[in-house]
Structures are given as C-alpha cells and as structure tokens.
PDB file of C-alpha atoms in Angstrom:
ATOM      1  CA  MET A   1      10.750   3.688 -26.074  1.00  0.00           C
ATOM      2  CA  ARG A   2      13.990   4.982 -27.631  1.00  0.00           C
ATOM      3  CA  LEU A   3      16.955   2.661 -27.133  1.00  0.00           C
ATOM      4  CA  ASN A   4      19.011   5.253 -25.219  1.00  0.00           C
ATOM      5  CA  LYS A   5      16.101   5.856 -22.836  1.00  0.00           C
ATOM      6  CA  PHE A   6      15.608   2.102 -22.471  1.00  0.00           C
ATOM      7  CA  LEU A   7      19.222   1.672 -21.358  1.00  0.00           C
ATOM      8  CA  ALA A   8      18.946   4.623 -18.985  1.00  0.00           C
ATOM      9  CA  LYS A   9      15.789   3.223 -17.364  1.00  0.00           C
ATOM     10  CA  SER A  10      17.551  -0.139 -17.072  1.00  0.00           C
ATOM     11  CA  GLY A  11      20.260   1.444 -14.935  1.00  0.00           C
ATOM     12  CA  VAL A  12      23.025   0.910 -17.512  1.00  0.00           C
ATOM     13  CA  ALA A  13      24.029   4.574 -17.766  1.00  0.00           C
ATOM     14  CA  SER A  14      22.640   8.072 -18.195  1.00  0.00           C
ATOM     15  CA  ARG A  15      20.852   8.747 -21.472  1.00  0.00           C
ATOM     16  CA  ARG A  16      23.790  10.778 -22.807  1.00  0.00           C
ATOM     17  CA  LYS A  17      26.285   8.077 -21.822  1.00  0.00           C
ATOM     18  CA  SER A  18      23.991   5.464 -23.352  1.00  0.00           C
ATOM     19  CA  ASP A  19      24.297   7.292 -26.678  1.00  0.00           C
ATOM     20  CA  GLU A  20      28.071   6.777 -26.516  1.00  0.00           C
ATOM     21  CA  LEU A  21      27.792   3.140 -25.491  1.00  0.00           C
ATOM     22  CA  ILE A  22      25.404   2.363 -28.325  1.00  0.00           C
ATOM     23  CA  GLN A  23      27.863   3.877 -30.828  1.00  0.00           C
ATOM     24  CA  MET A  24      30.555   1.585 -29.405  1.00  0.00           C
ATOM     25  CA  ALA A  25      28.539  -1.447 -30.588  1.00  0.00           C
ATOM     26  CA  THR A  26      27.882  -2.685 -27.054  1.00  0.00           C
ATOM     27  CA  THR A  27      24.126  -3.087 -27.506  1.00  0.00           C
ATOM     28  CA  GLU A  28      22.148  -5.747 -29.358  1.00  0.00           C
ATOM     29  CA  VAL A  29      18.441  -5.829 -30.120  1.00  0.00           C
ATOM     30  CA  ASN A  30      17.034  -9.243 -30.956  1.00  0.00           C
ATOM     31  CA  GLY A  31      20.516 -10.634 -31.499  1.00  0.00           C
ATOM     32  CA  ARG A  32      21.772  -7.885 -33.813  1.00  0.00           C
ATOM     33  CA  VAL A  33      24.049  -4.951 -32.960  1.00  0.00           C
ATOM     34  CA  CYS A  34      22.134  -1.677 -32.955  1.00  0.00           C
ATOM     35  CA  LEU A  35      23.997   1.633 -33.418  1.00  0.00           C
ATOM     36  CA  ASP A  36      20.941   3.903 -33.440  1.00  0.00           C
ATOM     37  CA  PRO A  37      20.156   5.558 -30.049  1.00  0.00           C
ATOM     38  CA  ALA A  38      16.727   6.507 -31.399  1.00  0.00           C
ATOM     39  CA  TYR A  39      15.785   2.930 -32.324  1.00  0.00           C
ATOM     40  CA  ASP A  40      12.253   2.269 -31.084  1.00  0.00           C
ATOM     41  CA  VAL A  41      12.314  -0.608 -28.596  1.00  0.00           C
ATOM     42  CA  THR A  42       9.011  -2.459 -28.209  1.00  0.00           C
ATOM     43  CA  PRO A  43       7.894  -4.718 -25.317  1.00  0.00           C
ATOM     44  CA  ASN A  44       8.533  -7.739 -27.570  1.00  0.00           C
ATOM     45  CA  ASP A  45      12.206  -6.865 -28.190  1.00  0.00           C
ATOM     46  CA  SER A  46      15.126  -8.505 -26.362  1.00  0.00           C
ATOM     47  CA  VAL A  47      17.851  -5.987 -25.516  1.00  0.00           C
ATOM     48  CA  TYR A  48      21.373  -7.006 -24.479  1.00  0.00           C
ATOM     49  CA  PHE A  49      24.194  -4.821 -23.176  1.00  0.00           C
ATOM     50  CA  ASP A  50      27.665  -6.354 -23.080  1.00  0.00           C
ATOM     51  CA  GLY A  51      26.114  -9.759 -23.626  1.00  0.00           C
ATOM     52  CA  LYS A  52      23.655  -9.511 -20.723  1.00  0.00           C
ATOM     53  CA  ILE A  53      19.928  -8.979 -21.089  1.00  0.00           C
ATOM     54  CA  VAL A  54      18.625  -5.702 -19.668  1.00  0.00           C
ATOM     55  CA  LYS A  55      15.143  -4.603 -18.719  1.00  0.00           C
ATOM     56  CA  PRO A  56      13.891  -1.182 -17.641  1.00  0.00           C
ATOM     57  CA  ILE A  57      13.440  -0.668 -13.908  1.00  0.00           C
ATOM     58  CA  GLU A  58       9.902   0.424 -13.137  1.00  0.00           C
ATOM     59  CA  ASP A  59       9.489   3.772 -11.426  1.00  0.00           C
ATOM     60  CA  LYS A  60       8.386   3.187  -7.844  1.00  0.00           C
ATOM     61  CA  VAL A  61       4.922   4.561  -7.152  1.00  0.00           C
ATOM     62  CA  VAL A  62       2.695   4.694  -4.074  1.00  0.00           C
ATOM     63  CA  TYR A  63      -1.006   5.506  -4.327  1.00  0.00           C
ATOM     64  CA  MET A  64      -3.519   6.415  -1.654  1.00  0.00           C
ATOM     65  CA  LEU A  65      -7.138   5.269  -2.113  1.00  0.00           C
ATOM     66  CA  ASN A  66     -10.241   5.964  -0.047  1.00  0.00           C
ATOM     67  CA  LYS A  67     -11.768   2.509  -0.388  1.00  0.00           C
ATOM     68  CA  PRO A  68     -15.563   2.366  -0.535  1.00  0.00           C
ATOM     69  CA  GLU A  69     -17.667  -0.262   1.206  1.00  0.00           C
ATOM     70  CA  LYS A  70     -18.365  -3.594  -0.562  1.00  0.00           C
ATOM     71  CA  VAL A  71     -15.113  -3.359  -2.542  1.00  0.00           C
ATOM     72  CA  ILE A  72     -12.629  -6.240  -2.415  1.00  0.00           C
ATOM     73  CA  THR A  73      -9.007  -5.523  -1.492  1.00  0.00           C
ATOM     74  CA  THR A  74      -7.396  -7.590  -4.212  1.00  0.00           C
ATOM     75  CA  VAL A  75      -5.906  -7.124  -7.664  1.00  0.00           C
ATOM     76  CA  PHE A  76      -8.396  -9.444  -9.382  1.00  0.00           C
ATOM     77  CA  ASP A  77     -11.569 -11.250  -8.325  1.00  0.00           C
ATOM     78  CA  THR A  78     -12.652 -14.441 -10.091  1.00  0.00           C
ATOM     79  CA  HIS A  79     -16.296 -13.857  -9.089  1.00  0.00           C
ATOM     80  CA  GLY A  80     -16.507 -10.547 -10.928  1.00  0.00           C
ATOM     81  CA  ARG A  81     -16.866  -8.429  -7.798  1.00  0.00           C
ATOM     82  CA  LYS A  82     -15.621  -4.850  -7.753  1.00  0.00           C
ATOM     83  CA  THR A  83     -12.013  -4.558  -6.534  1.00  0.00           C
ATOM     84  CA  VAL A  84      -9.818  -1.658  -5.479  1.00  0.00           C
ATOM     85  CA  MET A  85      -8.117  -1.831  -8.891  1.00  0.00           C
ATOM     86  CA  ASP A  86     -11.365  -0.603 -10.486  1.00  0.00           C
ATOM     87  CA  TYR A  87     -10.654   2.778  -8.872  1.00  0.00           C
ATOM     88  CA  ILE A  88      -7.035   3.252  -9.982  1.00  0.00           C
ATOM     89  CA  ASN A  89      -5.765   3.533 -13.547  1.00  0.00           C
ATOM     90  CA  SER A  90      -2.077   2.768 -13.029  1.00  0.00           C
ATOM     91  CA  LYS A  91       0.448   2.344 -15.843  1.00  0.00           C
ATOM     92  CA  VAL A  92       2.516  -0.021 -13.674  1.00  0.00           C
ATOM     93  CA  ARG A  93       1.462  -3.160 -11.837  1.00  0.00           C
ATOM     94  CA  ILE A  94       0.619  -2.291  -8.240  1.00  0.00           C
ATOM     95  CA  THR A  95      -0.576  -4.257  -5.253  1.00  0.00           C
ATOM     96  CA  PRO A  96      -2.385  -3.254  -2.041  1.00  0.00           C
ATOM     97  CA  ILE A  97      -0.310  -2.892   1.134  1.00  0.00           C
ATOM     98  CA  GLY A  98      -2.331  -5.081   3.456  1.00  0.00           C
ATOM     99  CA  ARG A  99      -6.106  -5.383   3.386  1.00  0.00           C
ATOM    100  CA  LEU A 100      -9.335  -3.738   4.386  1.00  0.00           C
ATOM    101  CA  ASP A 101     -12.237  -6.171   4.642  1.00  0.00           C
ATOM    102  CA  LYS A 102     -15.180  -5.798   2.288  1.00  0.00           C
ATOM    103  CA  GLN A 103     -17.287  -3.712   4.686  1.00  0.00           C
ATOM    104  CA  THR A 104     -14.462  -1.447   5.886  1.00  0.00           C
ATOM    105  CA  THR A 105     -13.817   1.889   4.194  1.00  0.00           C
ATOM    106  CA  GLY A 106     -10.938   4.314   4.230  1.00  0.00           C
ATOM    107  CA  LEU A 107      -7.232   4.587   3.651  1.00  0.00           C
ATOM    108  CA  LEU A 108      -5.512   1.952   1.557  1.00  0.00           C
ATOM    109  CA  LEU A 109      -2.010   2.239   0.110  1.00  0.00           C
ATOM    110  CA  LEU A 110      -1.036   0.522  -3.135  1.00  0.00           C
ATOM    111  CA  THR A 111       2.438   0.289  -4.650  1.00  0.00           C
ATOM    112  CA  ASN A 112       4.871  -1.598  -6.896  1.00  0.00           C
ATOM    113  CA  ASP A 113       7.620  -1.252  -4.275  1.00  0.00           C
ATOM    114  CA  GLY A 114       7.965  -4.599  -2.503  1.00  0.00           C
ATOM    115  CA  ASP A 115      10.352  -3.140   0.056  1.00  0.00           C
ATOM    116  CA  ILE A 116       7.698  -0.722   1.346  1.00  0.00           C
ATOM    117  CA  VAL A 117       5.079  -3.488   1.384  1.00  0.00           C
ATOM    118  CA  ASN A 118       7.234  -5.798   3.499  1.00  0.00           C
ATOM    119  CA  LYS A 119       8.338  -3.163   5.979  1.00  0.00           C
ATOM    120  CA  ILE A 120       4.844  -1.788   6.615  1.00  0.00           C
ATOM    121  CA  LEU A 121       3.183  -5.183   6.934  1.00  0.00           C
ATOM    122  CA  ARG A 122       5.581  -6.859   9.365  1.00  0.00           C
ATOM    123  CA  ALA A 123       3.799  -6.769  12.727  1.00  0.00           C
ATOM    124  CA  ARG A 124       7.074  -6.582  14.657  1.00  0.00           C
ATOM    125  CA  ASN A 125       7.750  -3.164  13.101  1.00  0.00           C
ATOM    126  CA  ASN A 126       4.966  -1.604  15.219  1.00  0.00           C
ATOM    127  CA  HIS A 127       3.705   0.859  12.604  1.00  0.00           C
ATOM    128  CA  GLU A 128       0.566   2.733  13.645  1.00  0.00           C
ATOM    129  CA  LYS A 129      -2.789   2.472  11.869  1.00  0.00           C
ATOM    130  CA  GLU A 130      -5.700   4.616  13.064  1.00  0.00           C
ATOM    131  CA  TYR A 131      -9.425   3.924  12.691  1.00  0.00           C
ATOM    132  CA  ILE A 132     -12.784   5.497  13.506  1.00  0.00           C
ATOM    133  CA  VAL A 133     -15.256   2.898  14.746  1.00  0.00           C
ATOM    134  CA  HIS A 134     -19.044   3.213  15.073  1.00  0.00           C
ATOM    135  CA  VAL A 135     -20.678   0.537  17.266  1.00  0.00           C
ATOM    136  CA  ASN A 136     -24.261  -0.496  18.054  1.00  0.00           C
ATOM    137  CA  LYS A 137     -24.282   0.325  21.789  1.00  0.00           C
ATOM    138  CA  LYS A 138     -23.205   3.229  23.959  1.00  0.00           C
ATOM    139  CA  ILE A 139     -19.538   3.217  24.878  1.00  0.00           C
ATOM    140  CA  ASP A 140     -18.529   3.413  28.531  1.00  0.00           C
ATOM    141  CA  THR A 141     -15.197   3.776  30.337  1.00  0.00           C
ATOM    142  CA  ASP A 142     -15.012   0.035  30.984  1.00  0.00           C
ATOM    143  CA  PHE A 143     -15.186  -0.663  27.247  1.00  0.00           C
ATOM    144  CA  VAL A 144     -12.427   1.868  26.510  1.00  0.00           C
ATOM    145  CA  SER A 145     -10.226   0.462  29.277  1.00  0.00           C
ATOM    146  CA  LYS A 146     -10.578  -3.169  28.211  1.00  0.00           C
ATOM    147  CA  MET A 147     -10.048  -2.414  24.520  1.00  0.00           C
ATOM    148  CA  SER A 148      -6.908  -0.437  25.398  1.00  0.00           C
ATOM    149  CA  GLN A 149      -5.379  -3.147  27.554  1.00  0.00           C
ATOM    150  CA  GLY A 150      -5.778  -6.069  25.157  1.00  0.00           C
ATOM    151  CA  ILE A 151      -8.479  -8.544  24.160  1.00  0.00           C
ATOM    152  CA  PRO A 152      -8.172 -12.346  23.798  1.00  0.00           C
ATOM    153  CA  ILE A 153      -8.893 -13.228  20.164  1.00  0.00           C
ATOM    154  CA  LEU A 154      -7.462 -15.724  17.664  1.00  0.00           C
ATOM    155  CA  ASP A 155      -5.509 -17.613  20.351  1.00  0.00           C
ATOM    156  CA  THR A 156      -3.600 -14.523  21.440  1.00  0.00           C
ATOM    157  CA  ILE A 157      -3.994 -11.296  23.402  1.00  0.00           C
ATOM    158  CA  THR A 158      -4.062  -8.152  21.311  1.00  0.00           C
ATOM    159  CA  ARG A 159      -1.339  -5.625  21.990  1.00  0.00           C
ATOM    160  CA  PRO A 160      -2.144  -2.662  24.233  1.00  0.00           C
ATOM    161  CA  CYS A 161      -3.446   0.140  22.031  1.00  0.00           C
ATOM    162  CA  LYS A 162      -4.744   3.684  22.183  1.00  0.00           C
ATOM    163  CA  VAL A 163      -8.524   4.055  22.368  1.00  0.00           C
ATOM    164  CA  LYS A 164     -10.407   7.361  22.662  1.00  0.00           C
ATOM    165  CA  LYS A 165     -14.158   7.839  22.928  1.00  0.00           C
ATOM    166  CA  ILE A 166     -15.354  10.512  20.458  1.00  0.00           C
ATOM    167  CA  GLY A 167     -19.106  10.052  20.824  1.00  0.00           C
ATOM    168  CA  ASP A 168     -21.710   7.895  22.548  1.00  0.00           C
ATOM    169  CA  TYR A 169     -21.323   5.258  19.840  1.00  0.00           C
ATOM    170  CA  ARG A 170     -17.963   6.136  18.282  1.00  0.00           C
ATOM    171  CA  PHE A 171     -14.306   5.832  19.200  1.00  0.00           C
ATOM    172  CA  LYS A 172     -10.872   6.121  17.669  1.00  0.00           C
ATOM    173  CA  ILE A 173      -8.376   3.308  17.953  1.00  0.00           C
ATOM    174  CA  ILE A 174      -4.683   3.152  17.020  1.00  0.00           C
ATOM    175  CA  LEU A 175      -3.280  -0.332  16.388  1.00  0.00           C
ATOM    176  CA  THR A 176       0.269  -1.522  15.819  1.00  0.00           C
ATOM    177  CA  GLN A 177      -0.735  -4.972  14.578  1.00  0.00           C
ATOM    178  CA  GLY A 178      -3.118  -6.277  11.953  1.00  0.00           C
ATOM    179  CA  LEU A 179      -4.851  -9.481  13.002  1.00  0.00           C
ATOM    180  CA  ASN A 180      -7.683 -10.737  10.825  1.00  0.00           C
ATOM    181  CA  ARG A 181     -10.785  -8.582  11.391  1.00  0.00           C
ATOM    182  CA  GLN A 182      -9.102  -7.465  14.611  1.00  0.00           C
ATOM    183  CA  ILE A 183     -11.270  -4.494  15.590  1.00  0.00           C
ATOM    184  CA  ARG A 184     -14.510  -6.320  14.819  1.00  0.00           C
ATOM    185  CA  ARG A 185     -13.401  -9.344  16.869  1.00  0.00           C
ATOM    186  CA  MET A 186     -12.281  -7.159  19.790  1.00  0.00           C
ATOM    187  CA  CYS A 187     -15.633  -5.410  19.887  1.00  0.00           C
ATOM    188  CA  GLU A 188     -17.550  -8.687  19.608  1.00  0.00           C
ATOM    189  CA  TYR A 189     -15.657 -10.099  22.575  1.00  0.00           C
ATOM    190  CA  LEU A 190     -17.016  -7.219  24.693  1.00  0.00           C
ATOM    191  CA  GLY A 191     -20.557  -7.638  23.355  1.00  0.00           C
ATOM    192  CA  TYR A 192     -20.514  -4.865  20.752  1.00  0.00           C
ATOM    193  CA  GLN A 193     -21.098  -4.993  17.004  1.00  0.00           C
ATOM    194  CA  VAL A 194     -19.252  -2.737  14.575  1.00  0.00           C
ATOM    195  CA  VAL A 195     -21.688  -0.739  12.484  1.00  0.00           C
ATOM    196  CA  ARG A 196     -19.103   1.241  10.486  1.00  0.00           C
ATOM    197  CA  LEU A 197     -15.324   1.031  10.351  1.00  0.00           C
ATOM    198  CA  LYS A 198     -13.026   3.491   8.600  1.00  0.00           C
ATOM    199  CA  ARG A 199      -9.233   3.666   8.492  1.00  0.00           C
ATOM    200  CA  ILE A 200      -8.022   7.261   8.527  1.00  0.00           C
ATOM    201  CA  ARG A 201      -4.254   6.980   8.963  1.00  0.00           C
ATOM    202  CA  ILE A 202      -1.286   4.707   8.250  1.00  0.00           C
ATOM    203  CA  MET A 203       1.833   5.999  10.020  1.00  0.00           C
ATOM    204  CA  ASN A 204       2.327   9.566   8.690  1.00  0.00           C
ATOM    205  CA  ILE A 205      -0.235   9.221   5.877  1.00  0.00           C
ATOM    206  CA  ASN A 206      -3.596  10.820   6.684  1.00  0.00           C
ATOM    207  CA  LEU A 207      -6.707  10.242   4.588  1.00  0.00           C
ATOM    208  CA  ASP A 208      -7.788  13.416   2.778  1.00  0.00           C
ATOM    209  CA  LEU A 209      -9.812  12.060  -0.144  1.00  0.00           C
ATOM    210  CA  LYS A 210     -13.488  11.635  -0.902  1.00  0.00           C
ATOM    211  CA  LEU A 211     -14.848   8.097  -1.063  1.00  0.00           C
ATOM    212  CA  GLY A 212     -13.538   6.295  -4.154  1.00  0.00           C
ATOM    213  CA  GLU A 213     -10.886   8.908  -4.953  1.00  0.00           C
ATOM    214  CA  HIS A 214      -7.159   8.190  -5.232  1.00  0.00           C
ATOM    215  CA  ARG A 215      -3.902  10.083  -5.691  1.00  0.00           C
ATOM    216  CA  HIS A 216      -0.129   9.640  -5.673  1.00  0.00           C
ATOM    217  CA  LEU A 217       1.512  10.230  -2.326  1.00  0.00           C
ATOM    218  CA  ARG A 218       3.080  13.681  -2.166  1.00  0.00           C
ATOM    219  CA  LYS A 219       6.878  13.860  -2.182  1.00  0.00           C
ATOM    220  CA  SER A 220       6.877  15.090   1.415  1.00  0.00           C
ATOM    221  CA  GLU A 221       4.632  12.180   2.505  1.00  0.00           C
ATOM    222  CA  LEU A 222       6.761   9.618   0.703  1.00  0.00           C
ATOM    223  CA  LYS A 223       9.986  11.074   2.086  1.00  0.00           C
ATOM    224  CA  GLU A 224       8.676  10.875   5.659  1.00  0.00           C
ATOM    225  CA  LEU A 225       7.247   7.391   5.079  1.00  0.00           C
ATOM    226  CA  ASN A 226      10.627   6.154   3.843  1.00  0.00           C
ATOM    227  CA  ARG A 227      12.305   7.760   6.862  1.00  0.00           C
ATOM    228  CA  LEU A 228       9.932   5.991   9.238  1.00  0.00           C
ATOM    229  CA  ILE A 229      10.311   2.551   7.668  1.00  0.00           C
ATOM    230  CA  GLU A 230      14.051   2.830   7.013  1.00  0.00           C
ATOM    231  CA  PRO A 231      15.069   1.052  10.272  1.00  0.00           C
ATOM    232  CA  SER A 232      12.274  -1.530   9.909  1.00  0.00           C
ATOM    233  CA  SER A 233      12.886  -5.206   9.343  1.00  0.00           C
ATOM    234  CA  LYS A 234      11.769  -6.855   6.104  1.00  0.00           C
ATOM    235  CA  THR A 235      11.761 -10.363   7.565  1.00  0.00           C
ATOM    236  CA  VAL A 236       9.800 -12.096  10.274  1.00  0.00           C
TER     237      VAL A 236
END
C-alpha cells in the first residue's frame, strides 16, 4: 500500500493532505524519515506519524450467509469440521454475530464491527429474530398458545413471543432473546421434536440467498440496521 494511502486509511488525514504531511518530514518508516508518498508500505513495516505509531483502520463489513446444515458456527474448528468460514472468502477478519447450532440452517451475519456484534447480541436490546420450524407432530392451538406465552427452560421462563401456525407441522416464531437451543428446548417441553429449523430474518435483514451462498449487506440494509441498533446498549 502506498504511504499516502496508508496514512489516509489510518485516519491521519486525507490522501492529498497526507502527501503534504509526508513532505514535511512528519512520517517515519522503520525508524527513518520517508519523504516519498508513493513508498510501498508492507505489513512488516512500522509507520510512525509525529512520533506515534499508526495502523490502517479496517473497512467495516457485514456479510449475510445462508448457513447449511452440519456446519459449525465458528471461525476455526480444531476437529477439522466444516465451519461457516469455509463459505466466505473475506479479505478482513470477520466473526459470526451469534450462533446457529450445527443442525440449524439459515441467516447468519458475520462482521468485523464489534459495535454491531455487541448491540445485536445483548438480550436486553430486544432485537427480533424470525424462524421457520418443522416439528414431528401436528400443531394445535394449545401448542401455539403455550409457545407464545413462555416456556420454562434453563431455569427461566422464555419471553412472550409471536408464534404463527403455517402448516400442520410447521410454524413461524419471532424471538427477542437467544437462549441456548431455545426453540428446540421449548418444543421438547411441550412434547414435540424439531425436525428442521431455519432462521429467515434478523431485525430488518431478510434471507434471500440459496443454501451456502453469501453476500455483503446492501447499503440500504446496513443503513437501516445501524438506525435500529443506534439506541441499543452495548453493555449488560
């Protein structure tokens, strides 16, 4: 990366202003003053501006992935199992926002923006996540009512949620919390087993990809997402 671009990406100044600053002998590379804006900075170089080390600020990115079944939601797996990172070729280090268990498919967001991660994951922020659930027995009104009102699991009562029957064996559910294997545990409490589970929405982000595909969030999606999380708390 050219030195002037390096300074610009580090937040020191615009690229044009960086040209001027470099000529004023304010910048050192590996302990020596550099006056060439076009000097090629490598990852192994140490760059200082006004005596302070500077590093480029990574561009913030957010990806959407339609996670397949039997894929681990982690950056790396020591047992050699396939992870969500096998489906995304990102130039920057990214991490999943939350988890989908191994058998669950659907929408997963990944990013290098820790602020977005914290604000989406905090349960107190009440951000909606929507799922389609296929179970092993016919669904009746009693099941829908009990699921909606809250189920005792993991030493707590789940928050009231929206549940809608969409078939004899399928329903949609919108949660505002993310307890471990929450939907599966809720169904098990009522005597049902989840056959298939797919997440189709996180807040304003709707899944529109084929299984295993990924893409950057559109500018309009990211703008609305940032608007929705702006008032959210980053701490417990």
